[in-house]
């Protein structure tokens, strides 16, 4: 058997019997440390390792360059709490019980942190948790309350709530994470979930980063003024940048505009304008006087630009887009700086070689594609997510992987690298074989991804429940609800997913084939809710 054949066989074994093929296990030192870095709403387009020029992220790039960059990583359900539950359990939403942001995580179910703790790992979660129930399975935990606050953040822990007046959330999460590593029992391997709030809405940068040089002009996506032909669900979604709040999103202060005109995704709420203004007032009030001085010095000038565009809807939308991207990238800068601090800490303490560092986000995000912000849809920008893995002791640097991977794979991957058995009930596959040799990247890996978004309680952003399949080239989606319609895309000829091919006679064979593959995946993953 050739090396390539052996690798293909290993890949097949991993596919059929995840947990058996420990590609790294035979050579790697026993029990690597694990640092699982996750951010919130960080799209691949805002990471320079992916070759896009919107943000410079030299420290996230270090993880990718010194390890593996996954170019086709996706989520199963593009929304915050459900993604976190998937990553803890290795199971789809219909099995882990968190289908939307309204459902609390049942901490009594099996998770990979619990399994590693039982093996002797010292386990911790620092930062964003956002699963309503308290963390279970961690020796140490300090987590933000709900979505958390950018300034003067509060952290909940076993003893109560601590508020850090004047601190910036991304800096403080890192301070606590490093202090927790410093105080750990150094005779045991550690596993830490180092999870950031940034770059989640409403994108409040660090006061000292506001006047950074790159906050200038961002290119407008060609589909920014999308008209949504043959895509009724997308047409009715309330996530246009043009409809962002002037207050909460754009950060205009009272007196800098006449009336709040944005819906902010809360089209259904009669008091949406007051909501945007009151939440923004609360967020701004968390800044110290010194921070407010820097904040006002920067924003008073850019806020004044509003007067010149307020009466022209297209000009106002373009202006909002620039403001949005500038603030988003501002929060990414602090995120990347702090990941650099953490990587430096690992280096300085001799931990880098035997620590698996994973960087990902809970999902992707729209940066103006279709004119949107937010996530939820099965379209590429929000179904995809960044993923990089570094493990110098066992994984060669400078690799890229094109295989279709999904966030259900993370739990099996961590267990596999730690030498633990992967429970049969986990629905993903260890990524270790993919990181062991380039030759398996195109091997017998999965050929289609299953996706299911369940809608949002309360109707925020007005995106209906939908499910579908993404293959390497095509996508088939069924939108439930009022319109009950299907969409089909050829990602090779139409990467922006603007031409819905469903129902066109010339694509009938492809359509039938995708229907068959989708049904096979639905059965494979045991999803009882997909279908008519
Ligand atoms: Ca999120």
Coordinates of C-alpha atoms and ligand atoms in Angstrom, one line a residue:
X1 CA 0.0 0.0 0.0
X2 CA 1.5 3.4 -1.0
X3 CA 1.7 6.3 1.5
X4 CA -1.2 7.9 -0.3
X5 CA -3.3 4.8 -0.1
X6 CA -2.4 4.4 3.5
X7 CA -3.5 7.9 4.2
X8 CA -6.7 7.5 2.3
X9 CA -7.4 4.4 4.3
X10 CA -6.8 6.2 7.5
X11 CA -9.2 8.9 6.3
X12 CA -11.8 6.4 5.6
X13 CA -11.4 4.7 9.0
X14 CA -11.7 8.1 10.6
X15 CA -14.9 8.7 8.6
X16 CA -16.5 5.5 9.5
X17 CA -15.2 5.0 13.0
X18 CA -14.2 8.4 14.4
X19 CA -11.9 8.0 17.3
X20 CA -10.1 4.9 16.1
X21 CA -7.7 6.5 13.8
X22 CA -5.4 8.5 16.0
X23 CA -3.2 10.0 13.3
X24 CA -1.3 12.1 15.8
X25 CA -1.5 9.8 18.7
X26 CA 1.4 7.5 17.9
X27 CA 4.0 10.2 17.7
X28 CA 2.7 13.0 19.8
X29 CA 3.6 13.4 23.5
X30 CA 0.9 12.1 25.7
X31 CA -1.8 14.5 26.7
X32 CA -1.2 17.8 25.0
X33 CA -2.5 21.0 26.6
X34 CA -5.5 22.5 24.7
X35 CA -6.2 26.2 24.3
X36 CA -9.4 26.6 22.4
X37 CA -9.8 30.2 21.3
X38 CA -13.2 31.2 20.0
X39 CA -14.4 34.6 19.1
X40 CA -18.0 35.7 18.4
X41 CA -19.2 36.6 14.9
X42 CA -15.6 36.8 13.4
X43 CA -15.9 36.2 9.7
X44 CA -13.0 34.8 7.5
X45 CA -12.9 38.0 5.5
X46 CA -11.7 39.8 8.6
X47 CA -8.6 37.6 9.0
X48 CA -5.6 38.3 6.9
X49 CA -4.5 34.6 6.8
X50 CA -7.5 34.0 4.5
X51 CA -6.0 36.4 2.0
X52 CA -8.5 39.2 2.3
X53 CA -7.4 42.8 2.8
X54 CA -9.9 44.1 5.3
X55 CA -8.0 43.5 8.5
X56 CA -4.5 42.8 9.6
X57 CA -4.5 39.9 12.1
X58 CA -0.8 39.0 12.5
X59 CA -1.4 36.9 15.6
X60 CA -4.3 34.8 14.4
X61 CA -2.2 34.4 11.2
X62 CA 0.6 33.0 13.4
X63 CA -1.6 30.1 14.5
X64 CA -2.5 29.4 10.9
X65 CA 1.1 29.8 9.5
X66 CA 2.6 27.6 12.3
X67 CA -0.1 25.0 11.8
X68 CA -3.1 24.3 9.6
X69 CA -5.6 26.7 8.0
X70 CA -8.9 25.1 7.2
X71 CA -10.3 26.9 4.2
X72 CA -13.7 25.1 4.1
X73 CA -14.9 25.2 7.8
X74 CA -18.6 25.6 8.5
X75 CA -21.1 25.5 11.3
X76 CA -24.3 23.5 11.6
X77 CA -26.6 26.3 12.7
X78 CA -25.3 29.9 12.3
X79 CA -26.3 31.5 15.6
X80 CA -24.4 32.0 18.8
X81 CA -25.7 29.7 21.6
X82 CA -26.5 26.8 19.3
X83 CA -22.9 26.9 17.9
X84 CA -21.5 26.8 21.4
X85 CA -23.6 23.8 22.3
X86 CA -22.5 22.0 19.2
X87 CA -18.9 22.6 20.0
X88 CA -19.2 21.3 23.5
X89 CA -21.1 18.2 22.6
X90 CA -20.1 17.3 19.0
X91 CA -23.8 17.0 18.2
X92 CA -26.3 18.8 16.1
X93 CA -28.8 21.1 17.8
X94 CA -31.6 18.6 17.6
X95 CA -29.6 16.3 19.9
X96 CA -27.9 18.8 22.2
X97 CA -31.2 20.7 22.9
X98 CA -30.1 24.2 22.0
X99 CA -31.8 25.1 18.7
X100 CA -31.9 28.8 19.2
X101 CA -30.6 31.5 21.6
X102 CA -33.6 31.1 23.8
X103 CA -32.9 27.6 25.0
X104 CA -30.6 27.0 28.0
X105 CA -27.8 24.4 27.7
X106 CA -28.5 21.3 29.7
X107 CA -25.2 20.9 31.5
X108 CA -25.9 17.4 32.6
X109 CA -25.1 16.0 29.1
X110 CA -21.7 14.7 28.1
X111 CA -19.2 17.2 26.8
X112 CA -15.6 17.0 25.8
X113 CA -14.4 19.2 28.7
X114 CA -16.0 16.9 31.1
X115 CA -14.3 13.9 29.5
X116 CA -10.9 15.5 29.6
X117 CA -11.4 16.5 33.2
X118 CA -12.1 12.8 34.0
X119 CA -8.8 12.0 32.4
X120 CA -7.0 14.4 34.7
X121 CA -7.0 17.6 32.7
X122 CA -7.3 20.9 34.6
X123 CA -10.3 22.5 32.8
X124 CA -11.4 26.1 32.6
X125 CA -13.5 28.5 30.6
X126 CA -12.7 32.2 30.6
X127 CA -14.8 34.8 28.7
X128 CA -18.0 34.3 26.7
X129 CA -20.2 31.4 27.6
X130 CA -23.7 32.6 26.5
X131 CA -25.6 29.4 27.2
X132 CA -27.9 30.6 30.0
X133 CA -27.1 27.8 32.4
X134 CA -23.9 27.8 34.5
X135 CA -20.8 26.1 33.1
X136 CA -20.5 22.5 34.1
X137 CA -17.3 20.4 33.8
X138 CA -14.8 23.2 34.6
X139 CA -12.4 23.5 37.5
X140 CA -12.3 27.2 37.0
X141 CA -14.8 29.5 35.2
X142 CA -15.2 33.2 34.9
X143 CA -17.7 34.1 32.2
X144 CA -19.5 37.2 30.9
X145 CA -23.1 37.6 31.8
X146 CA -25.2 36.9 28.7
X147 CA -23.7 38.8 25.7
X148 CA -21.3 40.6 28.0
X149 CA -20.2 44.3 28.0
X150 CA -17.3 45.9 26.0
X151 CA -16.5 48.4 28.8
X152 CA -16.3 47.8 32.5
X153 CA -17.3 44.2 31.9
X154 CA -18.9 42.0 34.6
X155 CA -17.8 38.4 35.0
X156 CA -19.7 35.7 36.8
X157 CA -17.9 33.0 38.7
X158 CA -18.6 30.4 41.5
X159 CA -18.5 33.1 44.1
X160 CA -20.6 35.8 42.5
X161 CA -20.1 38.6 40.1
X162 CA -17.0 40.8 39.6
X163 CA -17.1 44.1 37.7
X164 CA -13.9 45.6 36.4
X165 CA -14.4 49.3 36.1
X166 CA -12.6 50.9 33.3
X167 CA -11.4 47.6 31.8
X168 CA -11.9 46.7 28.1
X169 CA -13.5 43.2 27.7
X170 CA -11.0 41.7 25.3
X171 CA -8.0 42.8 27.5
X172 CA -9.7 41.6 30.7
X173 CA -10.6 38.2 29.3
X174 CA -6.9 37.7 28.4
X175 CA -5.8 39.0 31.8
X176 CA -8.0 36.5 33.6
X177 CA -7.0 33.7 31.2
X178 CA -3.3 34.2 31.7
X179 CA -3.7 34.5 35.5
X180 CA -5.7 31.3 35.5
X181 CA -2.9 29.5 33.5
X182 CA -0.3 31.0 35.8
X183 CA -2.1 29.7 38.9
X184 CA -2.8 26.2 37.5
X185 CA -1.6 22.9 38.9
X186 CA 1.4 22.5 36.6
X187 CA 1.6 18.8 37.2
X188 CA -1.5 18.3 35.1
X189 CA -2.3 19.1 31.4
X190 CA -4.6 22.0 31.0
X191 CA -7.6 22.6 28.8
X192 CA -8.9 26.1 28.5
X193 CA -11.8 27.6 26.6
X194 CA -10.5 31.2 26.0
X195 CA -13.6 32.7 24.5
X196 CA -14.0 36.3 23.4
X197 CA -17.0 38.6 23.0
X198 CA -15.4 40.5 20.1
X199 CA -16.3 41.2 17.4
X200 CA -19.9 40.9 18.4
X201 CA -22.4 43.7 17.9
X202 CA -22.4 46.6 18.8
X203 CA -18.6 46.7 17.9
X204 CA -17.2 49.1 20.4
X205 CA -13.4 49.4 19.9
X206 CA -10.9 50.0 22.6
X207 CA -10.7 53.8 23.2
X208 CA -7.0 53.8 22.4
X209 CA -7.6 52.1 19.0
X210 CA -10.2 54.5 17.7
X211 CA -7.9 56.7 15.6
X212 CA -5.9 53.9 14.2
X213 CA -4.7 54.4 10.6
X214 CA -6.7 51.7 8.8
X215 CA -10.0 53.1 9.9
X216 CA -10.6 54.7 6.5
X217 CA -12.4 53.4 3.4
X218 CA -13.5 49.8 2.8
X219 CA -14.5 48.5 -0.6
X220 CA -18.3 48.1 -1.1
X221 CA -19.3 44.5 -2.0
X222 CA -20.7 44.3 -5.5
X223 CA -24.0 42.9 -4.1
X224 CA -24.4 45.6 -1.4
X225 CA -27.6 46.8 -3.1
X226 CA -28.9 43.3 -3.7
X227 CA -32.5 43.2 -5.0
X228 CA -33.1 39.5 -4.0
X229 CA -34.7 38.1 -7.1
X230 CA -36.2 34.6 -6.5
X231 CA -35.0 34.8 -2.8
X232 CA -38.1 35.8 -0.8
X233 CA -36.7 34.9 2.6
X234 CA -33.6 36.9 2.0
X235 CA -35.7 39.8 0.7
X236 CA -37.7 40.0 3.9
X237 CA -34.9 39.6 6.4
X238 CA -34.3 42.6 8.7
X239 CA -30.5 42.7 8.7
X240 CA -29.7 45.5 6.2
X241 CA -26.8 47.8 7.1
X242 CA -29.1 50.5 5.8
X243 CA -31.5 49.8 8.7
X244 CA -28.9 49.8 11.4
X245 CA -29.7 51.9 14.5
X246 CA -28.2 55.4 14.3
X247 CA -27.8 55.1 18.1
X248 CA -26.8 51.6 19.2
X249 CA -25.0 50.6 16.0
X250 CA -23.7 54.0 14.6
X251 CA -23.1 55.4 18.0
X252 CA -24.6 58.8 17.4
X253 CA -25.4 60.6 20.6
X254 CA -28.7 62.4 21.5
X255 CA -28.7 65.8 19.7
X256 CA -26.6 64.5 16.8
X257 CA -29.7 63.3 14.9
X258 CA -33.4 64.2 14.9
X259 CA -35.2 60.8 15.2
X260 CA -34.0 57.2 15.3
X261 CA -34.8 55.8 11.9
X262 CA -33.2 52.3 12.0
X263 CA -35.0 49.1 12.8
X264 CA -31.9 47.4 14.0
X265 CA -33.3 44.0 13.4
X266 CA -36.3 44.7 15.7
X267 CA -38.8 45.5 13.0
X268 CA -41.5 43.8 14.9
X269 CA -41.1 45.8 18.1
X270 CA -43.3 48.9 18.5
X271 CA -40.7 50.6 20.7
X272 CA -37.6 49.7 18.6
X273 CA -36.3 53.2 18.4
X274 CA -36.4 53.7 22.2
X275 CA -34.8 50.3 22.6
X276 CA -31.8 51.2 20.4
X277 CA -31.4 54.5 22.2
X278 CA -31.7 53.1 25.7
X279 CA -29.3 50.2 25.2
X280 CA -26.8 52.5 23.6
X281 CA -27.1 54.9 26.6
X282 CA -26.4 52.0 28.9
X283 CA -23.3 50.9 27.0
X284 CA -21.9 54.4 26.7
X285 CA -22.4 54.9 30.5
X286 CA -19.9 52.1 31.2
X287 CA -17.0 54.2 29.9
X288 CA -14.8 56.0 32.4
X289 CA -14.5 59.8 32.1
X290 CA -11.1 59.4 30.5
X291 CA -12.4 56.9 28.0
X292 CA -15.4 59.1 27.2
X293 CA -13.0 61.9 26.4
X294 CA -11.1 59.8 23.8
X295 CA -14.4 58.4 22.5
X296 CA -16.1 61.7 22.1
X297 CA -13.0 63.3 20.5
X298 CA -13.1 60.6 17.8
X299 CA -16.8 60.1 17.3
X300 CA -18.0 63.7 17.4
X301 CA -16.2 64.4 14.1
X302 CA -17.3 61.3 12.3
X303 CA -20.9 61.6 13.7
X304 CA -21.1 65.1 12.1
X305 CA -20.7 63.4 8.7
X306 CA -24.2 62.1 9.2
X307 CA -25.7 65.5 8.4
X308 CA -24.3 65.4 4.8
X309 CA -25.8 61.9 4.0
X310 CA -29.0 61.7 6.1
X311 CA -31.4 62.7 3.3
X312 CA -30.0 60.3 0.6
X313 CA -30.9 56.7 1.4
X314 CA -28.1 55.2 -0.8
X315 CA -25.5 57.6 0.6
X316 CA -26.6 56.9 4.1
X317 CA -26.3 53.2 3.6
X318 CA -22.8 53.6 2.2
X319 CA -21.9 55.8 5.2
X320 CA -23.3 53.3 7.6
X321 CA -21.3 50.5 5.9
X322 CA -18.0 52.4 6.4
X323 CA -18.8 53.1 10.0
X324 CA -19.8 49.5 10.7
X325 CA -16.7 48.1 9.1
X326 CA -14.4 50.5 10.8
X327 CA -15.8 49.7 14.3
X328 CA -15.9 45.9 13.5
X329 CA -12.2 46.0 12.5
X330 CA -11.5 48.1 15.6
X331 CA -12.7 45.3 17.8
X332 CA -10.8 42.7 15.7
X333 CA -7.6 44.7 16.4
X334 CA -7.9 44.3 20.2
X335 CA -8.8 40.7 19.7
X336 CA -5.7 40.0 17.6
X337 CA -3.5 42.0 20.0
X338 CA -4.7 39.9 22.9
X339 CA -4.3 36.6 21.1
X340 CA -0.7 37.7 20.5
X341 CA -0.3 38.3 24.2
X342 CA -1.6 34.8 24.9
X343 CA 0.7 33.2 22.3
X344 CA 3.6 35.1 23.8
X345 CA 2.7 33.8 27.2
X346 CA 2.8 30.2 25.9
X347 CA 6.2 30.9 24.3
X348 CA 7.7 32.5 27.4
X349 CA 6.6 29.5 29.5
X350 CA 7.8 26.8 27.2
X351 CA 4.2 25.7 26.5
X352 CA 3.9 26.2 22.8
X353 CA 5.3 23.0 21.6
X354 CA 2.9 20.7 23.4
X355 CA -0.2 22.9 23.4
X356 CA -2.9 22.6 20.7
X357 CA -4.1 26.1 19.9
X358 CA -7.3 26.3 17.9
X359 CA -8.8 29.5 16.6
X360 CA -12.4 29.7 15.4
X361 CA -15.5 31.7 15.7
X362 CA -19.0 30.6 16.7
X363 CA -20.0 31.4 13.0
X364 CA -19.3 33.8 10.2
X365 CA -20.9 37.2 9.6
X366 CA -21.9 39.5 6.8
X367 CA -19.7 42.5 6.1
X368 CA -22.0 44.1 3.6
X369 CA -22.6 41.1 1.3
X370 CA -26.3 41.3 0.2
X371 CA -26.2 44.7 2.1
X372 CA -26.3 42.8 5.4
X373 CA -24.7 42.5 8.8
X374 CA -25.6 39.5 11.1
X375 CA -25.6 35.8 10.4
X376 CA -28.3 33.0 10.5
X377 CA -28.6 32.3 6.7
X378 CA -27.1 29.2 5.1
X379 CA -25.4 31.4 2.6
X380 CA -21.6 31.2 2.6
X381 CA -20.7 34.2 4.6
X382 CA -22.5 33.1 7.8
X383 CA -22.4 29.3 7.3
X384 CA -18.6 29.4 7.0
X385 CA -16.3 30.1 10.0
X386 CA -12.6 30.6 10.4
X387 CA -10.6 27.6 11.7
X388 CA -6.9 27.3 12.4
X389 CA -5.0 24.7 14.4
X390 CA -1.4 24.7 15.7
X391 CA 0.3 21.8 17.4
X392 CA 4.0 22.0 16.9
X393 CA 4.7 18.7 18.6
X394 CA 2.7 16.7 16.1
X395 CA 1.4 18.9 13.2
X396 CA 3.7 20.2 10.5
X397 CA 3.4 24.0 9.9
X398 CA 2.2 25.8 6.8
X399 CA -0.6 23.5 5.8
X400 CA -3.9 24.3 4.3
X401 CA -6.9 21.9 4.3
X402 CA -9.7 22.1 1.8
X403 CA -11.8 19.3 3.1
X404 CA -15.4 20.1 4.2
X405 CA -15.2 20.4 8.0
X406 CA -17.8 21.5 10.5
X407 CA -18.0 22.5 14.1
X408 CA -19.4 19.1 15.1
X409 CA -15.8 17.9 14.4
X410 CA -14.1 19.9 17.1
X411 CA -15.1 17.8 20.1
X412 CA -14.0 14.5 18.5
X413 CA -10.7 16.3 17.4
X414 CA -9.8 17.4 20.9
X415 CA -10.7 14.0 22.4
X416 CA -8.7 12.3 19.7
X417 CA -5.6 14.4 20.2
X418 CA -5.8 13.8 24.0
X419 CA -5.9 10.1 23.4
X420 CA -9.5 9.7 24.7
X421 CA -12.1 7.6 23.1
X422 CA -14.7 9.5 21.0
X423 CA -18.2 8.5 22.0
X424 CA -20.3 7.0 19.2
X425 CA -23.0 9.5 19.9
X426 CA -20.8 12.4 18.8
X427 CA -21.7 13.2 15.2
X428 CA -18.4 14.7 13.9
X429 CA -15.1 13.3 13.0
X430 CA -11.6 13.9 14.3
X431 CA -9.7 16.4 12.1
X432 CA -6.4 14.8 13.2
X433 CA -6.0 12.7 10.1
X434 CA -6.5 15.9 7.9
X435 CA -3.6 17.6 9.8
X436 CA -1.3 14.6 9.5
X437 CA -0.4 14.8 5.8
X438 CA -1.4 16.9 2.9
X439 CA -2.2 13.9 0.8
X440 CA -5.4 13.1 2.7
X441 CA -6.9 16.5 2.1
X442 CA -8.7 15.3 -1.0
X443 CA -9.2 11.8 0.4
X444 CA -12.5 10.0 1.3
X445 CA -13.8 12.7 3.6
X446 CA -17.4 13.7 3.8
X447 CA -18.9 15.1 0.6
X448 CA -21.8 17.1 2.0
X449 CA -22.6 19.2 5.0
X450 CA -26.0 19.3 6.7
X451 CA -27.3 22.6 8.1
X452 CA -30.4 23.6 10.1
X453 CA -31.3 27.0 11.4
X454 CA -34.4 27.2 13.6
X455 CA -35.4 30.8 13.6
X456 CA -35.2 33.3 16.5
X457 CA -37.6 33.5 19.4
X458 CA -39.1 37.0 19.3
X459 CA -38.6 37.3 15.6
X460 CA -35.3 39.3 15.6
X461 CA -34.0 39.8 12.1
X462 CA -36.9 37.9 10.5
X463 CA -35.0 34.9 9.1
X464 CA -37.3 31.8 8.8
X465 CA -36.3 28.3 9.7
X466 CA -34.4 26.6 7.0
X467 CA -32.2 23.6 6.4
X468 CA -30.1 22.2 3.5
X469 CA -27.0 20.6 2.1
X470 CA -23.8 22.1 1.0
X471 CA -21.5 20.0 -1.2
X472 CA -18.1 21.1 -2.4
X473 CA -19.8 22.9 -5.3
X474 CA -23.5 23.2 -4.7
X475 CA -26.1 24.2 -2.2
X476 CA -29.7 23.2 -1.8
X477 CA -31.8 25.0 0.9
X478 CA -35.5 24.7 2.0
X479 CA -37.0 27.7 3.6
X480 CA -40.0 27.0 5.8
X481 CA -42.6 29.4 6.9
X482 CA -44.7 31.8 4.9
X483 CA -43.0 31.3 1.6
X484 CA -42.1 27.6 1.9
X485 CA -39.6 27.7 -1.0
X486 CA -36.4 26.1 -2.2
X487 CA -33.1 27.6 -3.4
X488 CA -30.2 26.0 -5.2
X489 CA -26.8 27.5 -6.0
X490 CA -23.7 26.7 -8.0
X491 CA -20.9 28.0 -5.9
X492 CA -18.4 27.7 -8.6
X493 CA -20.2 29.9 -11.1
X494 CA -22.1 32.0 -8.6
X495 CA -20.0 32.3 -5.4
X496 CA -22.1 35.2 -4.1
X497 CA -25.3 33.1 -4.3
X498 CA -27.3 35.6 -6.3
X499 CA -28.9 33.2 -8.9
X500 CA -31.4 30.7 -7.4
X501 CA -31.3 27.8 -9.9
X502 CA -34.1 25.9 -8.2
X503 CA -36.9 24.8 -10.5
X504 CA -35.1 25.7 -13.7
X505 CA -35.5 22.8 -16.2
X506 CA -31.9 22.8 -17.3
X507 CA -30.8 21.9 -13.7
X508 CA -33.4 19.2 -13.0
X509 CA -30.9 16.4 -12.7
X510 CA -28.7 18.3 -10.3
X511 CA -31.7 19.3 -8.3
X512 CA -32.9 15.7 -8.0
X513 CA -29.4 14.5 -7.0
X514 CA -29.1 17.2 -4.3
X515 CA -32.5 16.3 -2.9
X516 CA -31.4 12.7 -2.6
X517 CA -28.1 13.7 -0.9
X518 CA -30.0 16.0 1.5
X519 CA -32.4 13.3 2.5
X520 CA -29.5 10.9 3.1
X521 CA -27.8 13.4 5.3
X522 CA -31.0 14.2 7.2
X523 CA -31.4 10.5 8.0
X524 CA -27.7 10.1 8.8
X525 CA -27.8 12.9 11.3
X526 CA -31.2 11.8 12.7
X527 CA -32.9 15.3 12.3
X528 CA -36.6 14.7 12.8
X529 CA -37.5 18.4 12.1
X530 CA -36.3 18.9 8.6
X531 CA -38.8 18.3 5.9
X532 CA -42.1 19.8 4.9
Ligands
LIG1 CA1 -22.1 34.7 17.4

